[in-house]
Amino acid sequence: MDHSFLSAFILLLLVLDPLGSLPIFVSIMREVPKERRARVAGREVGIAAIALLAFMFFGDVFLQVMHLSERSLEVAGGVILLIIAIKMIFGAAGESAYGLEPGKEPFIFPLAVPLLAGPSAMATVLLLASRQPDRIWDWIGALCAAMWVSGLTLLMADRIRRLLGDSVISAIEKLMGLVLTAIAVEMVLAGLKRYFVGGL
């Protein structure tokens, strides 16, 4: 299926899922001083954009060098999402659910990678670039636009948190964990189907 700039933008926005990442962002950033949150959010979005651009240009070469297939990337992405989803659903209050020390500022993990530039996003940009390489500038533009929307959403996280309250944010986090569980299982099943059956 060929994509246009608009369809690629919508696809990338759905894969990046900034609203789904919002409860995780708020949870992780609680220990970060308020005056640094905007800078940290901008930095993490920038790192994610650079990672996805690098994978757009060099992902195919990396997979070939490592003798990996897109199917294995899809299954790995599903497993990672499943682990994150389980922690979202069952993580206790005050627990460092994402491997961060209390009070430590996140750097690259887990906001930039894997929440924004996760395996599913990497697979998406790789497929766009490999199937229609002549429209690479359209895909770069679509990715930059999707990252801008994601960054704007994350920058407003604290304001949204004040508007909704901690209890609602916590409920959204657990709900998104449930949705992420279903998406993760679907990714694993799709990867296994493509491996054993050869379907697309």
CSV table of N, CA and C in Angstrom, one decimal, residues 5 15 23 40 127 151:
chain,number,residue,atom,x,y,z
A,5,PHE,N,1.8,11.9,2.0
A,5,PHE,CA,2.3,12.6,3.2
A,5,PHE,C,1.4,12.6,4.4
A,15,VAL,N,1.3,5.5,15.7
A,15,VAL,CA,2.4,4.7,16.3
A,15,VAL,C,3.1,5.3,17.4
A,23,PRO,N,0.4,9.6,30.4
A,23,PRO,CA,0.4,9.1,31.9
A,23,PRO,C,1.8,8.7,32.3
A,40,VAL,N,13.6,18.9,29.5
A,40,VAL,CA,13.8,17.5,29.4
A,40,VAL,C,12.8,16.9,28.4
A,127,LEU,N,9.8,0.7,7.0
A,127,LEU,CA,8.9,0.3,5.9
A,127,LEU,C,8.6,1.4,5.0
A,151,GLY,N,5.8,16.2,20.9
A,151,GLY,CA,6.5,17.1,21.8
A,151,GLY,C,5.5,18.1,22.5
